[in-house]
Coordinates of C-alpha atoms in Angstrom, one line a residue:
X134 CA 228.5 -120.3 86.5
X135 CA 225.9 -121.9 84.7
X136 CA 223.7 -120.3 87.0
X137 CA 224.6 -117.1 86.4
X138 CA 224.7 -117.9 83.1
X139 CA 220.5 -119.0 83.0
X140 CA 220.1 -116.0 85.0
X141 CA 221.7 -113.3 82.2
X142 CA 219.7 -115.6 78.9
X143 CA 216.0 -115.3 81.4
X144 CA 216.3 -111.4 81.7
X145 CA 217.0 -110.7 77.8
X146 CA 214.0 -113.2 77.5
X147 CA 211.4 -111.4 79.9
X148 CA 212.4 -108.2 78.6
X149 CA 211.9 -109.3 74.9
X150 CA 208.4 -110.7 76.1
X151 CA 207.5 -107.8 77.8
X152 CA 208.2 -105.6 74.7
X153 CA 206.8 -107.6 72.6
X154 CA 203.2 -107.1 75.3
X155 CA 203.9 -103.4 75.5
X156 CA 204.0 -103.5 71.6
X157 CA 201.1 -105.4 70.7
X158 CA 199.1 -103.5 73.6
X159 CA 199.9 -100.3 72.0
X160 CA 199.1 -100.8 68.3
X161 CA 195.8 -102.8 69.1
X162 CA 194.8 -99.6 70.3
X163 CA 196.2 -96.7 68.2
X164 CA 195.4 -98.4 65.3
X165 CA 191.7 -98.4 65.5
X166 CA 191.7 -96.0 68.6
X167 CA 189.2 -93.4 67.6
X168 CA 186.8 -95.7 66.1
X169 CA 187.3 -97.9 69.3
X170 CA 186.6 -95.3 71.1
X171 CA 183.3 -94.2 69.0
X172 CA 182.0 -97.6 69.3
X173 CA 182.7 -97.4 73.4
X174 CA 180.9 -94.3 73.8
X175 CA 178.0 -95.3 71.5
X176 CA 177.9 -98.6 73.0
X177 CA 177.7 -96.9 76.6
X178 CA 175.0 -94.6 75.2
X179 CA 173.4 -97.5 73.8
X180 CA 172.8 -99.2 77.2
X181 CA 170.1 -96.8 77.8
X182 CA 168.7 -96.8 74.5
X183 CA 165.5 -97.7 75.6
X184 CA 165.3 -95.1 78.1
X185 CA 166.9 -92.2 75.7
X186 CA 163.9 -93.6 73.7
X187 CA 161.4 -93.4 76.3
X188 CA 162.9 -89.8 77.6
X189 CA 162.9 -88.1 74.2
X190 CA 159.5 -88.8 73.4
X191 CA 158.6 -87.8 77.2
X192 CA 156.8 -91.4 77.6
X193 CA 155.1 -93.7 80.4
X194 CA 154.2 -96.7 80.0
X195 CA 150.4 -97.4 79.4
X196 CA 150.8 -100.8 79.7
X197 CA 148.2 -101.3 76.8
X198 CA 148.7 -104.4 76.1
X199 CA 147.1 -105.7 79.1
X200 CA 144.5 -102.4 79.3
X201 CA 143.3 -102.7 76.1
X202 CA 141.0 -104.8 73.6
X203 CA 143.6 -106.4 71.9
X204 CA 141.6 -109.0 70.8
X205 CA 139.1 -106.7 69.6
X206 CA 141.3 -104.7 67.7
X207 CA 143.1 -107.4 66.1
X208 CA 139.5 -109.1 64.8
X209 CA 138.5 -105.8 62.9
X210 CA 141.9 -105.3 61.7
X211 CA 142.3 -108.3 60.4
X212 CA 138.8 -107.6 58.3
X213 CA 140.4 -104.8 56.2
X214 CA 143.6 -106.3 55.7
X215 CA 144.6 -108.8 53.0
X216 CA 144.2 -112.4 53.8
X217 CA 147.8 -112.9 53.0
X218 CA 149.2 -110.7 55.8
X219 CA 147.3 -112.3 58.6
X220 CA 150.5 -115.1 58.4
X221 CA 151.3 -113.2 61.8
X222 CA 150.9 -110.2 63.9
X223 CA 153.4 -108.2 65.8
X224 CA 151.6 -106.1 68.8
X225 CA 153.6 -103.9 70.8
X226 CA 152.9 -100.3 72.5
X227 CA 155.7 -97.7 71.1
X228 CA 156.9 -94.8 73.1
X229 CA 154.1 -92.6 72.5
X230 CA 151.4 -94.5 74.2
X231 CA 149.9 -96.0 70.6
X232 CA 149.6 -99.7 70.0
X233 CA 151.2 -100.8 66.8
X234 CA 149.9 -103.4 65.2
X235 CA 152.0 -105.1 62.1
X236 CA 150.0 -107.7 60.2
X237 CA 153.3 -109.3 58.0
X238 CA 153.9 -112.4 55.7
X239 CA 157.9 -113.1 55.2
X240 CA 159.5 -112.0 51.9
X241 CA 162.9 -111.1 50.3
X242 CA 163.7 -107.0 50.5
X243 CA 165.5 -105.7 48.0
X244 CA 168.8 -106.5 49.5
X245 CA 168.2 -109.9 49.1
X246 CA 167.2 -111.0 52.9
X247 CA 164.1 -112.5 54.2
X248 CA 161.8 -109.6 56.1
X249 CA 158.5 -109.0 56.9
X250 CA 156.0 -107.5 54.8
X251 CA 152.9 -106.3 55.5
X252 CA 150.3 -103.2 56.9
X253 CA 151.3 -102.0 59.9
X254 CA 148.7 -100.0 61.7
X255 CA 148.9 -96.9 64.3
X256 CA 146.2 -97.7 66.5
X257 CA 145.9 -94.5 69.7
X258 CA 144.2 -96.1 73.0
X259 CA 140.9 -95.2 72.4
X260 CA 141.4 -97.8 69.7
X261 CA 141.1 -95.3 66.7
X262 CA 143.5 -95.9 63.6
X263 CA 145.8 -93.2 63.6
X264 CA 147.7 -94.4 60.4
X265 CA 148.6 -97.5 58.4
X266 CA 151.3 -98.1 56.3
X267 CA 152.3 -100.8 53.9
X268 CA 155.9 -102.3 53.2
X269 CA 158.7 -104.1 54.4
X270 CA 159.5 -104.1 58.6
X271 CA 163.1 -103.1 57.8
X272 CA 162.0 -100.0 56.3
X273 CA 158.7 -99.0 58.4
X274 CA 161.1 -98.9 61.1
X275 CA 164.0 -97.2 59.5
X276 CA 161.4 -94.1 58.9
X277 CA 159.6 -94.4 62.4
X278 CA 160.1 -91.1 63.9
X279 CA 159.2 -92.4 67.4
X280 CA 162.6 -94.0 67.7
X281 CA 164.7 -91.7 65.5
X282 CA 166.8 -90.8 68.2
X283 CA 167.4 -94.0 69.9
X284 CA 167.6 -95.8 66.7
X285 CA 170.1 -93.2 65.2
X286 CA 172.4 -94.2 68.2
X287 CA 172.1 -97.7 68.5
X288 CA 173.2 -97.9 64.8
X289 CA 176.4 -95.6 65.7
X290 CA 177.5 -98.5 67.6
X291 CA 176.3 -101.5 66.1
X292 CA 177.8 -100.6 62.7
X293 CA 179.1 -97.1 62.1
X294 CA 176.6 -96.0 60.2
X295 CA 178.4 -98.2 57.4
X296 CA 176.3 -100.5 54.9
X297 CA 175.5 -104.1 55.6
X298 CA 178.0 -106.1 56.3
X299 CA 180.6 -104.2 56.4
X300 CA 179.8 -102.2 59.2
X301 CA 179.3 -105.3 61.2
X302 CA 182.5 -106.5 60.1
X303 CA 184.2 -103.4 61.2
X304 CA 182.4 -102.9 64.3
X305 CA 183.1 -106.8 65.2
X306 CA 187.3 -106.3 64.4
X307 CA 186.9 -102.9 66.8
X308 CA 185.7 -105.9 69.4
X309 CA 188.9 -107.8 68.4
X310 CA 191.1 -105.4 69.2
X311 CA 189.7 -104.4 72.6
X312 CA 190.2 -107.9 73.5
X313 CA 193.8 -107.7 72.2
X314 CA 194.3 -104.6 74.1
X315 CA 192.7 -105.7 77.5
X316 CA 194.1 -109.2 77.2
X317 CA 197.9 -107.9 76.9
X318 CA 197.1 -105.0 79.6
X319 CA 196.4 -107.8 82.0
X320 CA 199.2 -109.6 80.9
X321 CA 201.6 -106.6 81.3
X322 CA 200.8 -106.0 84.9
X323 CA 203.3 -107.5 87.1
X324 CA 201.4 -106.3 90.3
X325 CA 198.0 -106.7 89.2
X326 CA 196.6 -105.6 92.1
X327 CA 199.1 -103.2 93.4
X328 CA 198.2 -101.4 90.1
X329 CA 194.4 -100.9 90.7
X330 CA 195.4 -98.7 93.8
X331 CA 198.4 -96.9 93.0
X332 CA 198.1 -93.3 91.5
X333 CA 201.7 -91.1 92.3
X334 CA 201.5 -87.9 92.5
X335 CA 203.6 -84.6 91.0
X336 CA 204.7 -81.8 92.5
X337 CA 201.7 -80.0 92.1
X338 CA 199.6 -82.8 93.4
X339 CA 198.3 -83.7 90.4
X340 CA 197.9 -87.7 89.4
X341 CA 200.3 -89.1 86.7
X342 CA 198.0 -89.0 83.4
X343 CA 199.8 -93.0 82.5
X344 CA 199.2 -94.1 86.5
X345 CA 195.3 -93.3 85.9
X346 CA 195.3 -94.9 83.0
X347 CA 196.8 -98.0 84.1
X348 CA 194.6 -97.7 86.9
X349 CA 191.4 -97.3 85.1
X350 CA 192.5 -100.2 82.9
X351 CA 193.1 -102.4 85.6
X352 CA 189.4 -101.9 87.1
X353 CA 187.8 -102.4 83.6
X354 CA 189.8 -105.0 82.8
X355 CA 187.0 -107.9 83.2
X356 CA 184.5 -105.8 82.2
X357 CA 186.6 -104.8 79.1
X358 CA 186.9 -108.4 78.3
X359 CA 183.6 -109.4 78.9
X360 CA 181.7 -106.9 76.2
X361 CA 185.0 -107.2 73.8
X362 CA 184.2 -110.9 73.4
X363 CA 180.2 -110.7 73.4
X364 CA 180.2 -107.6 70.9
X365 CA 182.5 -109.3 68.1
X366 CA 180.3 -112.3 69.0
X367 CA 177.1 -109.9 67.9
X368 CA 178.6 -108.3 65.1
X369 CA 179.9 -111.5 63.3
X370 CA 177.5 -113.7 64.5
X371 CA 175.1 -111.4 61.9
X372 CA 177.3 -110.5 59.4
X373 CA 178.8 -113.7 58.5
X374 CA 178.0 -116.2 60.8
X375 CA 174.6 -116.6 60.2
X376 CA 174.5 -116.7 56.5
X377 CA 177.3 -119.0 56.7
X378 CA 175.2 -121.4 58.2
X379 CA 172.3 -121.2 56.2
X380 CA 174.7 -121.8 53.1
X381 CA 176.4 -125.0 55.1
X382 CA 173.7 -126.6 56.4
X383 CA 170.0 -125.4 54.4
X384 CA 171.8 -124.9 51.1
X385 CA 171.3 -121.2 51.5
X386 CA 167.5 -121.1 52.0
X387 CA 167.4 -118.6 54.4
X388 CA 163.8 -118.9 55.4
X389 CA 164.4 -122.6 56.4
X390 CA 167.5 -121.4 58.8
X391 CA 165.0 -119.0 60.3
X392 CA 162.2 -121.2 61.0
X393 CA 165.0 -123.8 62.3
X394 CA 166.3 -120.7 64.7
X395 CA 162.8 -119.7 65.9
X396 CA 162.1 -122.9 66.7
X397 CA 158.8 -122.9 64.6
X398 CA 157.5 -125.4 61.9
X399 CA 157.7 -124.9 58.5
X400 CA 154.7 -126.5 56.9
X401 CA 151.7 -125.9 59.5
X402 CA 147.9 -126.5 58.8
X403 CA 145.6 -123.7 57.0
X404 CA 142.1 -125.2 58.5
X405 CA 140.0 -122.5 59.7
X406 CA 139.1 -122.8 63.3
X407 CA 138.5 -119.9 65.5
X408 CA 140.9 -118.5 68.1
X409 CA 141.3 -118.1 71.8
X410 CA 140.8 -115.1 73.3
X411 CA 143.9 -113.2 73.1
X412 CA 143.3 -110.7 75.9
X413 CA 142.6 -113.6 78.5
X414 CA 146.7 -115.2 77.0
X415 CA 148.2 -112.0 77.3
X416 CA 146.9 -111.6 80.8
X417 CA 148.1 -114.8 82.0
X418 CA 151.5 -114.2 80.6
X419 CA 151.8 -111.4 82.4
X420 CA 150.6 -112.7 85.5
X421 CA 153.1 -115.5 85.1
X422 CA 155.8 -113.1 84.6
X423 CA 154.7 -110.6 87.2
X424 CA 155.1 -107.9 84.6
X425 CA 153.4 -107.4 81.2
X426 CA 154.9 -108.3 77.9
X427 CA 157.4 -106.2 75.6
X428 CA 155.6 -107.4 72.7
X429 CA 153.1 -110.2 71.6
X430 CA 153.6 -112.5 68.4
X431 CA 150.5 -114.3 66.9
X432 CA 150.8 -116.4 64.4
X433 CA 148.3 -118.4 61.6
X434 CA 145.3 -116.8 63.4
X435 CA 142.2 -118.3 63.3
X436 CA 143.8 -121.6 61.8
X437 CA 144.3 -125.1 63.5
X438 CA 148.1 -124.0 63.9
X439 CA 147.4 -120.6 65.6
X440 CA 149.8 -119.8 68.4
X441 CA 150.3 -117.1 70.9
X442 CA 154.1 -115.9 72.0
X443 CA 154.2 -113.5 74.5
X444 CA 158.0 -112.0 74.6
X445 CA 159.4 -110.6 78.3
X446 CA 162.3 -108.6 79.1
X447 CA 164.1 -109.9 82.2
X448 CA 163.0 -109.0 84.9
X449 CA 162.8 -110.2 88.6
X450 CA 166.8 -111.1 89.5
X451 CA 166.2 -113.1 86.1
X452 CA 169.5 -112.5 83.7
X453 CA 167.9 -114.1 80.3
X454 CA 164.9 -113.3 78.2
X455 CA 161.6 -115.3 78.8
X456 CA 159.5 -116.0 76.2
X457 CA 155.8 -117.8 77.0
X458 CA 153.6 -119.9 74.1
X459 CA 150.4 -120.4 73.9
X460 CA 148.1 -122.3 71.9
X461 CA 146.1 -120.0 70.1
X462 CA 143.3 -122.1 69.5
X463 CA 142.1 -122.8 73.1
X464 CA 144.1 -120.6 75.1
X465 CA 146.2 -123.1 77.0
X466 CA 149.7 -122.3 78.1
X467 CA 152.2 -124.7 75.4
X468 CA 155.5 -123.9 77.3
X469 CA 158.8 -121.6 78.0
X470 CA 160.1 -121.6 74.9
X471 CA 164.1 -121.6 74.5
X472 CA 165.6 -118.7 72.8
X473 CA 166.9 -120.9 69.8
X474 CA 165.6 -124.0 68.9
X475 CA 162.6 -126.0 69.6
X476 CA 164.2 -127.8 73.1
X477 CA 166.3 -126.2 75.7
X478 CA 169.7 -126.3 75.5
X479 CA 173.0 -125.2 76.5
X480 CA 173.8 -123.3 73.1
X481 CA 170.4 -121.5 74.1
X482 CA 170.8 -120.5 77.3
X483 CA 174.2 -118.7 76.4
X484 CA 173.0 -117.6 74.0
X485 CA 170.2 -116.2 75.9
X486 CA 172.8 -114.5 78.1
X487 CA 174.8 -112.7 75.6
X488 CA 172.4 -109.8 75.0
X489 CA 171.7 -108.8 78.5
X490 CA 175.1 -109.1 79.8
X491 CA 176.7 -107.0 76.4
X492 CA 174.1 -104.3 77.5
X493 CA 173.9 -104.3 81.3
X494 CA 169.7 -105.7 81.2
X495 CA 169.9 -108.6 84.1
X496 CA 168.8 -106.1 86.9
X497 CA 166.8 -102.9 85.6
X498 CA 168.0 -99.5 86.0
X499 CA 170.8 -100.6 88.1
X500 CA 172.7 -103.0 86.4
X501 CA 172.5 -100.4 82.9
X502 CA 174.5 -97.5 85.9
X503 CA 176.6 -99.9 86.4
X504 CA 177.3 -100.7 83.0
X505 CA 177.5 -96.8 82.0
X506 CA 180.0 -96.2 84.7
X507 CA 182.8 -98.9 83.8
X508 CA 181.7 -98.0 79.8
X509 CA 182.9 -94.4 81.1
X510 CA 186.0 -96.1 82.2
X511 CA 186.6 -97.4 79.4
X512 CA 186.2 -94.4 77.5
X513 CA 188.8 -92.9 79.5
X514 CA 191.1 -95.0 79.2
X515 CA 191.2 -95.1 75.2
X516 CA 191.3 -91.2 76.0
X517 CA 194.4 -91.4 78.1
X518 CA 195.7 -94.3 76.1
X519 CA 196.0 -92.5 72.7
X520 CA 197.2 -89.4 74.3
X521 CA 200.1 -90.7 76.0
X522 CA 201.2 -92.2 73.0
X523 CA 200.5 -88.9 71.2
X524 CA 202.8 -87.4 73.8
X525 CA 205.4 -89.8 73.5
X526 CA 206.1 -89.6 69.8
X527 CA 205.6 -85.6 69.4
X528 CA 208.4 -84.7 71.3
X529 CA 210.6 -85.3 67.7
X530 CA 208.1 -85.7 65.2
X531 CA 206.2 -82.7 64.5
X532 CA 203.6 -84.6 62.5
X533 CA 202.2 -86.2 65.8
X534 CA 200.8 -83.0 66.8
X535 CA 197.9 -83.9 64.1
X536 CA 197.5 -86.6 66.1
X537 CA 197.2 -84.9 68.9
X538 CA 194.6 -82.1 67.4
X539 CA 193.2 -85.3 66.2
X540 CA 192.3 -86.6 69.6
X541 CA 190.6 -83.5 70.9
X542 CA 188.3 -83.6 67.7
X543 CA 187.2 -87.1 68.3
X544 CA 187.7 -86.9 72.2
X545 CA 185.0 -83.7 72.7
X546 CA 183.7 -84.2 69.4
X547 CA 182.0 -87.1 69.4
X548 CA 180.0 -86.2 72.5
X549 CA 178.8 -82.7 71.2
X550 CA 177.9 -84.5 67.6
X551 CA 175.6 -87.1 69.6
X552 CA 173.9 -84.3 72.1
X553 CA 173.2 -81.9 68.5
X554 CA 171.1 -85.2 66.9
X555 CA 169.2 -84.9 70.0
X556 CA 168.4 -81.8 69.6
X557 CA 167.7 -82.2 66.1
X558 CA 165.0 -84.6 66.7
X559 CA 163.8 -81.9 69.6
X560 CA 163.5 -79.1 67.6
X561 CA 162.5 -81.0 63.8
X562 CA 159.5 -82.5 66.3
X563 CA 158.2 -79.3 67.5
X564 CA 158.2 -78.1 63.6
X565 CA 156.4 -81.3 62.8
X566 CA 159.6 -82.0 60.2
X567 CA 160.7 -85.6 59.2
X568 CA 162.2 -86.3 62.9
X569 CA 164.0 -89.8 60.5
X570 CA 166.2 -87.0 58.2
X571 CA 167.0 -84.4 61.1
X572 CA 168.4 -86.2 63.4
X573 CA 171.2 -87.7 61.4
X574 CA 171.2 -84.1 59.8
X575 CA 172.0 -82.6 62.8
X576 CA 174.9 -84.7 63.8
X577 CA 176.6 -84.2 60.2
X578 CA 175.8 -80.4 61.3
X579 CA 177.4 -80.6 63.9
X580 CA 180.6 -82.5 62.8
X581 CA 181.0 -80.4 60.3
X582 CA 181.1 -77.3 62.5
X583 CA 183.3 -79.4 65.0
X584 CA 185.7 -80.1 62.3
X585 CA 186.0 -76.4 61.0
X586 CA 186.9 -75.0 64.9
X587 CA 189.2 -78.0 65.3
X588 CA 191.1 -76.8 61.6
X589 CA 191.0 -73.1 62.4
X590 CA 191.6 -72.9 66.1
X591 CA 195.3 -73.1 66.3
X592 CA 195.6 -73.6 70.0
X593 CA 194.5 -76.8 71.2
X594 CA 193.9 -75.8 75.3
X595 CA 191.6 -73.0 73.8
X596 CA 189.8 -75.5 71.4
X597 CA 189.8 -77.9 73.9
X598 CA 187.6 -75.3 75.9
X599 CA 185.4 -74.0 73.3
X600 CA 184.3 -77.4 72.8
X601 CA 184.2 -78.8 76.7
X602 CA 181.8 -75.3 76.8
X603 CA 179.5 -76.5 74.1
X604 CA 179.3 -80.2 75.7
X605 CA 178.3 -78.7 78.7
X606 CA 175.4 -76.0 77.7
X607 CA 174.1 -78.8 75.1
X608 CA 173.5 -80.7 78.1
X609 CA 172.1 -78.4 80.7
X610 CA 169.5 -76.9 77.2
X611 CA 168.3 -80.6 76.5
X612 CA 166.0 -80.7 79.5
X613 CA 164.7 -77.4 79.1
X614 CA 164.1 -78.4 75.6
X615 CA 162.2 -81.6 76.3
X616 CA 160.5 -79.8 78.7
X617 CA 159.1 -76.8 76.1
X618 CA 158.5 -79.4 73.2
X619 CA 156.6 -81.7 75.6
X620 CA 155.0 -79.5 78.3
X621 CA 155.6 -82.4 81.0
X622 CA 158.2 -81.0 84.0
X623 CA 159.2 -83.4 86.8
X624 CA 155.9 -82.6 89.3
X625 CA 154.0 -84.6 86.3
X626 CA 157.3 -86.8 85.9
X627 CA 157.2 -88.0 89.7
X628 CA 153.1 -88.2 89.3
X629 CA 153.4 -90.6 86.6
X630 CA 156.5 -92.6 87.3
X631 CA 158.0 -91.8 84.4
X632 CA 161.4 -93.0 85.9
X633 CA 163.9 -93.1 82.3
X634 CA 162.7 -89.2 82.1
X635 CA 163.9 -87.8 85.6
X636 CA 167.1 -90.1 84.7
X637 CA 168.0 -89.1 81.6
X638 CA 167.1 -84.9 82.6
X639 CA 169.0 -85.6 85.8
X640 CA 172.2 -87.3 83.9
X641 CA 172.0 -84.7 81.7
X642 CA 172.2 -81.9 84.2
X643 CA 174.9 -83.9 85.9
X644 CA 177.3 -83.3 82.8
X645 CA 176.5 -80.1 82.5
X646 CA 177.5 -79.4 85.7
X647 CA 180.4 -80.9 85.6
X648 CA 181.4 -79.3 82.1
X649 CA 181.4 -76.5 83.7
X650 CA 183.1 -76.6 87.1
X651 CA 186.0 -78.5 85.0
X652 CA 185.8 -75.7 83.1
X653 CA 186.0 -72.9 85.7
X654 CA 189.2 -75.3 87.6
X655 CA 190.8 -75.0 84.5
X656 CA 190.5 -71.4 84.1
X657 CA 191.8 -70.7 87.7
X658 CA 195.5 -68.8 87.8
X659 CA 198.5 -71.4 88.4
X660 CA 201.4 -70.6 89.8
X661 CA 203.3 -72.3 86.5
X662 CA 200.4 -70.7 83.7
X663 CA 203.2 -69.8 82.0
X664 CA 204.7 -72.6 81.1
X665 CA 201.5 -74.7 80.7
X666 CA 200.7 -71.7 78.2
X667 CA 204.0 -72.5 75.7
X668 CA 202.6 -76.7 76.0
X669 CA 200.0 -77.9 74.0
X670 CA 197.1 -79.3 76.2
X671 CA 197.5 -82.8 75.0
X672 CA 201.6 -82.9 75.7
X673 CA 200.7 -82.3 79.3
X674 CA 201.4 -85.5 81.4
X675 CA 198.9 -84.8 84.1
X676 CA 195.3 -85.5 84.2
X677 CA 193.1 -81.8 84.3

């Protein structure tokens, strides 16, 4: 009896718990859903950043740090600029084959934080200055229309778009709750790994719209997780973190918490003495790395403290960043330097980890297709996620069908909104406009226009498709686009490797293609048209 008696107490219990799961599952995701669901898409989009930024200025790869005079460019800059903003120099080559060349002290922007100030000089590969500009780092790059598009993305996902820190903030509680809502999804599944395989079918053969999304969850699960954890850890690690320790522990001198993180001393000696060749550094960096540097860091040149830091993107199997020091007044190689700090560490080498494992960096191309795919399968299952709770509660409440129309805004929305900023900065380049304004501009455009069709189109299936149409010819006109605006077509592409081109055209053309055939399936006569006529398209329970 007693028995029977544990037995009937346990199953009120496990049902109680398993509610409780389901419940906590469910409003970790609805509530934030659509901005969870921005910052997945952006954050899958912002994997390739550095190819999108490469593509839409139709770029290769000079490699002129190591084929040009650096040193000799940096010796007649530094004669023109003021003494005070030879504290240290940024060299790096941008996406348009130009070296830039930023010669910056450290002060505090208007906001209040420490940034760089200083000239920072357009310099073509000839060596001739194609333009200089003075001001704070913050804002030179804010306005630099090589990475308008790229940058204009990034920031989608990294903060909303919202002002400092609040964007952060938000972006970091988004993180939150995907790790709420993959955390409790993993806890829900009874047969974890029955569920990664099982999709039942309908009658019509169609997959159960809740089956693939518990199946899609189930694969993404880890990977869900992993960039839940290491996003929130980016976004607060900035927005409060950070300044929290500089109050705590340097009584809020900023500039002292930087020079701690760096790794770099505060008070270094002014003597003159001349400097190393820097061509002859980077060179051996790179030879040491087997590839050449992203960017080069001099600092107190031509003093007894001058030192050479030559910065490397992973590379090689290698999953952190590498960062190489020299000593700037003979040339010698110092050390590896650790990310954070002045001695290696194990705070460091996390630390270290955290940025190429958030974005998919540790092995090249691959790793980022890897990352894009389960960052798709993520997106899908937010998708499917809000929509079968949108279909659950509409049945009685006629205000969920908002929510619904809602959905299919953001859903195909989003998307369309990002593809129109490219072709902003495509079309506001050829008319030699402020690429910085029209990009943005065109987004807002195009969420504007987005949000008129979803309020006048009554009929979601026939909104749905207006806007799965526009996706899909946005994408198959981008490469034709780049290729009027730029004049370069794959022949030249394939003749001078220029690899995050051909992938971005081809990934584009892919979508398209795929808009399209969805498009011309759905369109197809069924047997029950009818009835799917009289249902709105987010009420069906089958995946199209």
């Amino acid at each position: 009896m007693l028995d029977m008696q544990d037995t009937q107490e346990t199953k009120p219990s496990i049902r109680s718990q398993a509610k409780a799961l389901l419940s906590l599952h469910s409003w970790s995701g609805i509530v934030l859903g659509m901005l969870l669901y921005a910052v997945i898409f952006t954050g899958t989009v912002a994997v390739v950043a550095d190819e999108i930024g490469e593509w839409s200025n139709t770029n290769y790869h000079q490699n002129l740090l190591i084929n040009t005079d650096v040193d000799g460019t940096v010796a007649r800059l530094s004669k023109q600029t003021p003494t005070e903003y030879l504290d240290e120099i940024a060299v790096y080559e941008n996406d348009r084959q130009q070296m830039v060349y930023f010669f910056h002290t450290h002060r505090r922007n208007p906001s209040g934080e420490m940034d760089d100030f200083g000239i920072q000089y357009l310099i073509a590969a000839n060596g001739e200055i194609i333009s200089q500009q003075e001001g704070f780092g913050t804002e030179i790059y804010a306005q630099d229309d090589t990475y308008a598009l790229s940058r204009f993305l990034v920031a989608i996902h990294t903060e909303l778009h919202i002002p400092a820190p609040w964007g952060l903030i938000l972006t970091g509680i988004l993180g939150l709750a995907m790790l709420i809502a993959s955390v409790s999804g993993f806890m829900m599944h009874k047969h974890l790994f029955t569920d990664m395989f099982s999709i039942r079918k309908q009658r019509d053969g169609k997959a159960l719209k809740r089956d693939s999304h518990t199946v899609a969850g189930t694969w993404s699960i880890p990977f869900a997780i992993l960039l839940a954890f290491t996003g929130s850890f980016f976004s607060f690690s900035t927005s409060f973190g950070l300044p929290a320790m500089g109050m705590v522990a340097f009584g809020g001198d900023q500039e002292a918490l930087m020079y701690a993180l760096v790794g770099e001393q505060q008070h270094k000696s002014e003597a003159p003495q001349a400097s190393a060749n820097l061509n002859n550094m980077i060179r051996d960096a790179a030879k040491r790395q087997s590839s050449v540097p992203s960017y080069v860091s001099i600092s107190h040149l031509g003093t007894e403290s001058a030192s050479v830091l030559a910065f490397f993107m992973p590379n090689q199997g290698k999953v952190g960043f590498e960062q190489l020091v020299y000593n700037g007044t003979n040339g010698e190689f110092v050390e590896y330097k650790p990310d954070v700090g002045t001695v290696p560490s194990v705070g460091s080498t996390i630390l270290s980890l955290i940025y190429p494992i958030h974005f998919g960096t540790f092995a090249g191309l691959f790793s980022k297709i890897v990352w894009i795919s389960l960052g798709v399968a993520a997106c899908y299952v937010t998708i499917t996620g809000l929509q079968l709770y949108a279909y659950r509660n509409e049945k009685n409440e006629t205000s969920w069908r908002w929510f619904s129309r809602l959905c299919v805004w953001g859903f195909f929305g989003l998307p369309l909104c990002s593809l129109a900023s490219a072709l902003g900065f495509f079309l506001s380049g050829s008319m030699e406009l402020n690429q910085s304004n029209w990009t943005p501009l065109a987004f807002i455009i195009a969420a504007a226009a987005t949000s008129i069709l979803t309020l006048s189109i009554k009929n979601l299936q026939q909104l749905k498709t207006i806007l799965f149409a526009a996706n899909g010819l946005l994408c198959l006109l981008l490469p034709i686009i780049r290729y009027i605006t730029s004049g370069t077509g794959w022949l030249q592409a394939v003749q001078q490797n220029m690899i995050a081109v051909m992938f971005v055209d081809a990934a584009l053309l892919s979508c398209g293609a795929w808009c399209f055939y969805g498009l011309y399936k759905s369109l197809q006569p069924r047997h029950n048209s009818k009835v799917q006529e009289t249902q709105p398209y987010l009420q069906q329970e089958s995946v199209k």
